[in-house]
Short mmCIF file of C-alpha atoms in Angstrom, two decimals:
data_model
loop_
_atom_site.label_atom_id
_atom_site.label_comp_id
_atom_site.label_asym_id
_atom_site.label_seq_id
_atom_site.Cartn_x
_atom_site.Cartn_y
_atom_site.Cartn_z
CA MET A 13 -9.25 46.34 12.63
CA ASN A 14 -6.44 45.37 9.98
CA ARG A 15 -8.13 41.87 9.14
CA GLU A 16 -11.61 43.48 9.82
CA ARG A 17 -10.86 46.01 6.92
CA ALA A 18 -9.77 43.02 4.40
CA THR A 19 -12.70 40.49 5.34
CA ALA A 20 -14.91 42.99 4.36
CA ALA A 21 -13.23 43.75 1.30
CA GLY A 22 -12.89 40.20 0.27
CA LEU A 23 -17.18 39.76 0.70
CA ALA A 24 -17.18 42.92 -1.60
CA ALA A 25 -15.68 41.85 -4.24
CA LEU A 26 -16.99 38.31 -4.09
CA ALA A 27 -20.68 40.25 -4.26
CA ILE A 28 -19.57 42.02 -7.56
CA VAL A 29 -18.37 38.83 -9.26
CA VAL A 30 -21.62 36.55 -8.52
CA GLY A 31 -23.56 39.98 -9.33
CA VAL A 32 -21.62 40.17 -13.14
CA LEU A 33 -21.89 36.29 -12.67
CA THR A 34 -25.08 35.78 -11.97
CA VAL A 35 -26.64 38.57 -15.01
CA TRP A 36 -23.80 37.06 -17.22
CA THR A 37 -25.91 33.37 -16.56
CA SER A 38 -29.45 35.94 -16.98
CA LEU A 39 -29.04 36.77 -20.88
CA ALA A 40 -27.29 33.77 -21.96
CA GLY A 41 -29.62 31.25 -20.39
CA ALA A 42 -27.95 28.58 -17.87
CA THR A 43 -27.02 26.04 -21.19
CA PRO A 44 -25.44 27.69 -24.22
CA THR A 45 -27.67 27.53 -27.03
CA ARG A 46 -27.13 28.59 -31.27
CA SER A 47 -27.63 31.65 -31.91
CA ALA A 48 -30.49 31.69 -35.53
CA GLY A 49 -27.73 32.52 -37.44
CA THR A 50 -25.93 29.30 -36.74
CA LEU A 51 -26.20 26.45 -38.85
CA LYS A 52 -25.51 22.79 -38.43
CA GLY A 53 -24.88 20.26 -40.92
CA ALA A 54 -23.46 16.53 -41.07
CA GLY A 55 -22.63 14.23 -43.80
CA SER A 56 -20.41 13.30 -47.88
CA THR A 57 -16.21 13.63 -46.73
CA PHE A 58 -16.46 13.79 -50.65
CA VAL A 59 -17.91 17.70 -50.29
CA GLN A 60 -16.21 18.58 -47.55
CA PRO A 61 -13.22 20.36 -48.78
CA LEU A 62 -15.62 22.51 -51.03
CA VAL A 63 -18.23 23.04 -48.15
CA THR A 64 -15.46 24.17 -45.12
CA ALA A 65 -13.81 26.29 -47.94
CA TRP A 66 -17.31 28.00 -47.98
CA ILE A 67 -17.97 28.19 -44.10
CA GLN A 68 -14.90 30.10 -44.35
CA ASN A 69 -15.61 32.72 -47.26
CA TYR A 70 -19.65 32.99 -46.11
CA HIS A 71 -19.81 35.04 -44.30
CA ALA A 72 -24.06 35.37 -43.41
CA SER A 73 -24.25 33.00 -41.19
CA SER A 74 -21.76 30.83 -38.52
CA ILE A 75 -21.90 27.35 -40.36
CA GLN A 76 -20.57 23.91 -38.42
CA TYR A 77 -19.85 21.04 -40.55
CA SER A 78 -19.09 17.26 -39.58
CA GLY A 79 -17.74 14.55 -42.19
CA ILE A 80 -19.13 12.07 -41.39
CA GLY A 81 -19.87 10.16 -44.29
CA SER A 82 -23.05 10.26 -46.68
CA GLY A 83 -25.02 7.55 -44.86
CA GLY A 84 -24.67 9.92 -41.61
CA GLY A 85 -25.72 13.14 -42.97
CA ILE A 86 -29.06 10.99 -44.47
CA ALA A 87 -29.11 9.52 -41.13
CA ALA A 88 -28.65 12.71 -38.91
CA ILE A 89 -31.37 15.12 -41.48
CA ALA A 90 -34.03 12.61 -40.73
CA SER A 91 -33.78 13.14 -36.94
CA ARG A 92 -33.44 16.59 -37.44
CA SER A 93 -30.02 16.70 -35.77
CA VAL A 94 -28.88 19.20 -37.40
CA ASP A 95 -30.23 21.25 -40.20
CA PHE A 96 -28.85 20.01 -43.88
CA GLY A 97 -26.84 17.36 -44.35
CA ALA A 98 -24.93 15.85 -47.49
CA SER A 99 -24.21 12.91 -49.47
CA ASP A 100 -23.35 12.21 -52.19
CA ALA A 101 -25.68 9.68 -53.07
CA PRO A 102 -29.53 10.45 -54.30
CA LEU A 103 -32.08 9.25 -51.23
CA SER A 104 -33.83 6.27 -51.77
CA LYS A 105 -37.66 5.96 -51.82
CA ASP A 106 -37.56 4.86 -48.21
CA GLN A 107 -34.81 7.40 -47.30
CA PHE A 108 -37.17 9.99 -48.74
CA ALA A 109 -40.33 8.81 -46.24
CA ALA A 110 -37.87 8.29 -43.23
CA CYS A 111 -36.86 12.07 -44.21
CA HIS A 112 -39.78 13.12 -43.36
CA GLY A 113 -40.79 16.24 -45.96
CA CYS A 114 -36.63 17.00 -47.00
CA VAL A 115 -35.49 17.50 -50.70
CA GLN A 116 -31.92 16.74 -52.04
CA ILE A 117 -30.52 19.96 -53.61
CA PRO A 118 -27.46 19.39 -56.01
CA TRP A 119 -24.71 21.45 -55.08
CA ALA A 120 -21.61 20.16 -55.88
CA PHE A 121 -20.30 18.16 -58.78
CA SER A 122 -16.73 16.00 -59.17
CA ALA A 123 -15.21 13.04 -60.18
CA THR A 124 -14.16 9.24 -57.95
CA SER A 125 -10.57 8.76 -58.59
CA ILE A 126 -8.59 5.43 -58.37
CA PRO A 127 -5.80 5.46 -56.39
CA TYR A 128 -3.37 2.50 -56.24
CA HIS A 129 -0.13 1.51 -54.45
CA ILE A 130 1.60 -0.82 -56.63
CA SER A 131 5.46 -0.92 -56.10
CA GLY A 132 7.30 0.40 -59.16
CA VAL A 133 4.13 1.65 -60.62
CA GLY A 134 3.96 5.45 -61.00
CA GLN A 135 0.87 7.46 -61.90
CA GLY A 136 -1.69 6.72 -64.98
CA LEU A 137 -1.79 2.74 -64.97
CA LYS A 138 -5.09 1.92 -67.39
CA LEU A 139 -8.13 0.24 -65.98
CA THR A 140 -11.13 -0.52 -68.32
CA GLY A 141 -14.13 -0.79 -66.55
CA LYS A 142 -15.24 -4.16 -66.74
CA VAL A 143 -11.02 -5.65 -65.10
CA LEU A 144 -11.72 -2.68 -62.14
CA ALA A 145 -14.56 -4.74 -61.61
CA GLU A 146 -13.20 -8.18 -61.80
CA ILE A 147 -10.60 -6.71 -59.25
CA TYR A 148 -13.11 -5.79 -56.89
CA LEU A 149 -15.19 -8.96 -57.88
CA GLY A 150 -11.77 -11.44 -56.56
CA HIS A 151 -11.30 -12.25 -60.07
CA VAL A 152 -7.67 -10.44 -60.47
CA HIS A 153 -4.81 -11.98 -57.71
CA TYR A 154 -2.01 -10.20 -59.05
CA TRP A 155 -1.32 -7.16 -60.72
CA ASP A 156 0.90 -8.81 -63.24
CA ASN A 157 -2.27 -10.50 -64.67
CA PRO A 158 -2.70 -10.35 -68.85
CA ALA A 159 -5.86 -8.92 -68.20
CA VAL A 160 -4.32 -5.44 -66.20
CA LYS A 161 -0.93 -6.22 -68.66
CA LYS A 162 -3.01 -6.60 -72.49
CA ILE A 163 -4.39 -2.33 -71.44
CA ASN A 164 -0.65 -1.61 -70.86
CA PRO A 165 1.71 -2.09 -73.08
CA GLY A 166 5.51 -1.52 -72.04
CA ARG A 167 4.53 -1.00 -67.96
CA LYS A 168 6.31 -3.33 -65.74
CA LEU A 169 4.11 -4.59 -63.86
CA PRO A 170 5.38 -6.35 -60.40
CA HIS A 171 3.94 -9.64 -59.75
CA GLU A 172 2.17 -8.29 -55.96
CA ARG A 173 -0.88 -9.23 -54.47
CA VAL A 174 -4.01 -6.90 -55.33
CA VAL A 175 -5.76 -5.64 -52.53
CA PRO A 176 -9.11 -3.65 -53.06
CA ILE A 177 -10.00 -0.82 -50.19
CA PHE A 178 -13.52 -0.41 -49.81
CA ARG A 179 -15.64 2.30 -47.54
CA SER A 180 -16.61 -0.04 -44.32
CA ASP A 181 -19.53 2.80 -43.24
CA SER A 182 -22.11 3.86 -45.68
CA SER A 183 -21.15 6.23 -48.30
CA GLY A 184 -21.85 8.46 -51.54
CA THR A 185 -19.19 7.35 -53.19
CA SER A 186 -19.05 4.10 -52.85
CA TYR A 187 -22.60 4.94 -54.49
CA ASN A 188 -20.94 6.77 -57.51
CA PHE A 189 -17.88 4.42 -57.80
CA THR A 190 -20.70 0.78 -57.51
CA ASP A 191 -22.81 2.82 -60.00
CA TYR A 192 -20.52 3.21 -62.39
CA LEU A 193 -19.43 -0.77 -61.93
CA SER A 194 -22.70 -1.11 -62.18
CA HIS A 195 -22.60 0.50 -66.19
CA VAL A 196 -19.97 -1.41 -67.40
CA SER A 197 -20.25 -4.99 -65.98
CA LYS A 198 -23.08 -6.84 -65.83
CA ALA A 199 -21.28 -9.43 -63.15
CA TRP A 200 -20.86 -6.78 -60.77
CA LYS A 201 -24.81 -5.70 -61.47
CA SER A 202 -25.73 -8.93 -61.19
CA ARG A 203 -23.67 -9.62 -58.50
CA VAL A 204 -23.80 -6.66 -56.39
CA GLY A 205 -25.10 -3.49 -57.60
CA LYS A 206 -24.86 -0.14 -56.60
CA GLY A 207 -25.36 0.96 -52.58
CA THR A 208 -23.95 3.35 -50.87
CA GLN A 209 -23.34 0.19 -48.21
CA PRO A 210 -22.62 -2.59 -50.78
CA ASN A 211 -21.52 -6.03 -49.72
CA PHE A 212 -18.23 -6.72 -51.43
CA PRO A 213 -17.09 -10.01 -52.37
CA SER A 214 -13.50 -9.24 -51.70
CA GLY A 215 -10.59 -6.77 -50.25
CA VAL A 216 -10.88 -4.83 -47.00
CA GLY A 217 -12.29 -2.02 -45.67
CA ALA A 218 -11.45 1.00 -43.98
CA ALA A 219 -14.45 4.10 -42.69
CA LYS A 220 -14.29 7.15 -44.56
CA SER A 221 -12.62 9.05 -47.21
CA SER A 222 -9.42 9.40 -44.57
CA GLY A 223 -9.83 5.95 -43.45
CA VAL A 224 -9.40 4.70 -47.13
CA ALA A 225 -6.38 7.18 -47.44
CA ALA A 226 -5.06 5.55 -44.77
CA LYS A 227 -5.35 1.94 -45.26
CA LEU A 228 -3.42 2.83 -48.63
CA ASN A 229 -0.96 4.35 -47.90
CA THR A 230 -0.02 1.13 -45.87
CA THR A 231 -1.22 -1.48 -48.37
CA LYS A 232 1.50 -2.52 -50.49
CA GLY A 233 -0.90 -3.45 -53.84
CA GLY A 234 -3.40 -1.87 -52.52
CA ILE A 235 -6.16 -0.02 -54.98
CA ALA A 236 -9.04 2.47 -53.95
CA TYR A 237 -12.16 4.85 -54.38
CA VAL A 238 -11.84 8.15 -53.30
CA ASP A 239 -12.73 11.15 -54.59
CA ILE A 240 -9.64 13.23 -56.17
CA ALA A 241 -9.54 15.84 -53.87
CA TYR A 242 -8.03 13.17 -51.54
CA SER A 243 -6.06 11.45 -53.82
CA LYS A 244 -4.64 14.73 -54.54
CA LYS A 245 -4.26 15.68 -51.34
CA ASN A 246 -2.15 12.65 -50.24
CA ASN A 247 -0.20 12.72 -53.19
CA PHE A 248 -1.73 9.40 -54.64
CA THR A 249 -1.06 7.85 -57.26
CA TYR A 250 -4.31 7.36 -59.64
CA ALA A 251 -5.62 5.39 -62.74
CA LYS A 252 -6.40 6.03 -66.17
CA ILE A 253 -10.24 4.74 -66.56
CA GLN A 254 -11.30 3.89 -70.72
CA ASN A 255 -14.84 6.07 -70.75
CA ARG A 256 -16.79 4.96 -73.76
CA ALA A 257 -15.30 6.62 -76.52
CA HIS A 258 -12.58 4.28 -75.45
CA ARG A 259 -10.13 7.40 -74.46
CA PHE A 260 -8.05 6.39 -70.93
CA VAL A 261 -8.77 9.40 -69.28
CA ALA A 262 -7.21 10.87 -65.93
CA PRO A 263 -9.66 12.75 -63.56
CA THR A 264 -8.88 16.47 -64.20
CA LEU A 265 -11.07 19.35 -64.24
CA ALA A 266 -11.11 19.76 -68.27
CA SER A 267 -12.43 15.62 -67.54
CA ILE A 268 -14.97 16.04 -65.07
CA ARG A 269 -16.04 19.14 -66.87
CA ALA A 270 -16.84 17.20 -69.67
CA ALA A 271 -18.24 14.70 -67.56
CA ALA A 272 -20.84 17.41 -66.35
CA ASP A 273 -21.43 18.43 -69.77
CA SER A 274 -22.77 15.04 -71.43
CA LEU A 275 -26.01 16.08 -69.00
CA ARG A 276 -28.21 17.12 -71.78
CA LYS A 277 -31.81 16.58 -69.66
CA LEU A 278 -32.60 16.54 -65.21
CA GLN A 279 -33.87 12.71 -65.34
CA SER A 280 -36.45 13.01 -61.81
CA LYS A 281 -38.11 15.58 -60.46
CA ASP A 282 -36.40 14.85 -57.23
CA ASN A 283 -33.34 16.13 -58.47
CA SER A 284 -31.78 12.49 -57.99
CA ILE A 285 -28.50 12.64 -61.58
CA THR A 286 -26.36 10.28 -62.47
CA VAL A 287 -23.64 10.85 -65.14
CA VAL A 288 -21.49 7.52 -65.19
CA ASN A 289 -20.15 6.57 -68.21
CA PRO A 290 -21.85 9.24 -69.82
CA ASN A 291 -22.01 9.64 -74.01
CA PRO A 292 -19.20 9.27 -76.28
CA ARG A 293 -19.92 12.10 -77.59
CA GLN A 294 -18.39 13.38 -74.49
CA PRO A 295 -14.76 11.57 -75.97
CA LYS A 296 -12.79 13.15 -73.39
CA ALA A 297 -15.40 13.25 -70.13
CA TYR A 298 -13.57 11.16 -66.83
CA PRO A 299 -16.21 8.21 -66.60
CA ILE A 300 -16.63 8.20 -62.69
CA SER A 301 -18.31 11.52 -61.71
CA THR A 302 -20.90 12.49 -59.52
CA PHE A 303 -22.90 15.54 -58.41
CA THR A 304 -23.61 14.98 -54.56
CA TYR A 305 -26.68 16.90 -52.45
CA VAL A 306 -27.61 18.92 -49.48
CA ILE A 307 -30.86 17.12 -47.88
CA VAL A 308 -33.05 19.78 -46.13
CA PRO A 309 -36.32 19.89 -44.58
CA LYS A 310 -38.76 21.94 -46.58
CA LYS A 311 -40.30 22.97 -43.26
CA SER A 312 -37.40 24.56 -41.03
CA GLY A 313 -37.31 27.30 -37.81
CA HIS A 314 -33.82 28.09 -40.79
CA ALA A 315 -35.20 28.20 -43.27
CA ALA A 316 -34.49 31.97 -43.84
CA GLU A 317 -30.92 31.00 -43.23
CA LEU A 318 -30.37 28.06 -45.70
CA LYS A 319 -32.57 29.49 -48.45
CA LYS A 320 -29.12 31.78 -47.97
CA PHE A 321 -26.26 29.78 -48.14
CA ILE A 322 -28.05 27.32 -50.56
CA ASN A 323 -28.36 30.23 -52.79
CA TRP A 324 -24.82 31.19 -51.95
CA ALA A 325 -23.08 27.95 -52.66
CA VAL A 326 -24.75 27.26 -56.04
CA THR A 327 -23.71 30.34 -57.41
CA LYS A 328 -21.25 32.35 -56.10
CA GLY A 329 -19.71 29.24 -53.94
CA GLN A 330 -19.20 27.54 -57.08
CA SER A 331 -16.06 29.35 -57.99
CA PHE A 332 -14.73 27.97 -54.59
CA GLY A 333 -14.56 24.32 -56.82
CA PRO A 334 -12.20 24.32 -59.53
CA LYS A 335 -9.04 24.81 -56.72
CA LEU A 336 -10.51 21.36 -55.19
CA LEU A 337 -11.00 20.42 -58.58
CA PHE A 338 -15.27 20.91 -58.21
CA VAL A 339 -16.41 21.71 -61.43
CA PRO A 340 -19.55 24.49 -61.35
CA LEU A 341 -22.56 23.48 -61.45
CA PRO A 342 -24.34 22.84 -65.86
CA LYS A 343 -26.87 25.56 -66.21
CA LEU A 344 -29.76 23.55 -65.82
CA VAL A 345 -28.65 21.82 -62.50
CA GLN A 346 -28.34 25.29 -61.00
CA ARG A 347 -31.50 26.39 -62.22
CA ALA A 348 -33.16 23.06 -60.93
CA ALA A 349 -31.03 23.56 -57.32
CA ARG A 350 -32.79 26.88 -56.62
CA LYS A 351 -36.15 25.95 -57.92
CA THR A 352 -36.40 23.83 -55.40
CA THR A 353 -34.72 25.96 -52.47
CA ALA A 354 -36.96 28.54 -52.82
CA ARG A 355 -39.54 25.66 -51.64
CA LEU A 356 -37.92 26.00 -48.34
CA HIS A 357 -39.95 27.43 -45.42
CA THR A 358 -40.95 27.94 -42.27
#
């Protein structure tokens, strides 16, 4: 009898569990799905620290973001595997066509730093754009090269081999860097040009900003390009770059803001903007600065949530930028961003 009662009790308990699971499954569905208020994005590692801060402080929707590089973000939004992509390079005509009805919206502004790992050399090595181009063209082999010594009088430079490090994946940071080199070096412009995944003539490659940072950490004589937030995070020493006013400037909030202030008008209807090597009327401007973009379809089932999030990011969200060395968007860019965002619909 005791055994029969135990068996009956066990079956009753099992029935209750099965019933609960059946009700839960009918409510949740056979497979998990994203709620209507969840947004999924991917792309730029450059802007990832700021997007992370936005996610932590924006409460109207749940947001997921993967830093997979600008090229990956563009591909992801073109295939609609995410709700928004992020890129530090403006879309090309072919990319616009492949994205089938996408718009690009500038939503942040910062700078690409030039960190280095040179034995015995501290912060603030001076470099001109032409010397930097010669380094990445493979024409400067040692750090005590006369061209480097000439612009760094009194600084002891070792006879250490120069190792240029570049992004091996499709990267908006590469676009910003090569856009700058194309502005300051005819040799670079004719031989390599600008792009998200250019054919670097020399050096070693690494994927994503984190990969470049890791490579630089372990490479004596190395020089690289990463956004200033990554240089700060990794305690890198980084160069002062000569601007068009012939001043050697480090990437700081003040110098990045001066670069943003050099913009007097928008350069295209599709929001493509470049401010590298700005006019000398901004003598404090850091010359390798860039806008970064969110890329979204004009028509989306998440249009309402996207509009709220992007409008928040380009207004109140800008207040989270300075701690990460992103400066607030210039007013004319902010207006253009909100005007473009208003075009999103379901």
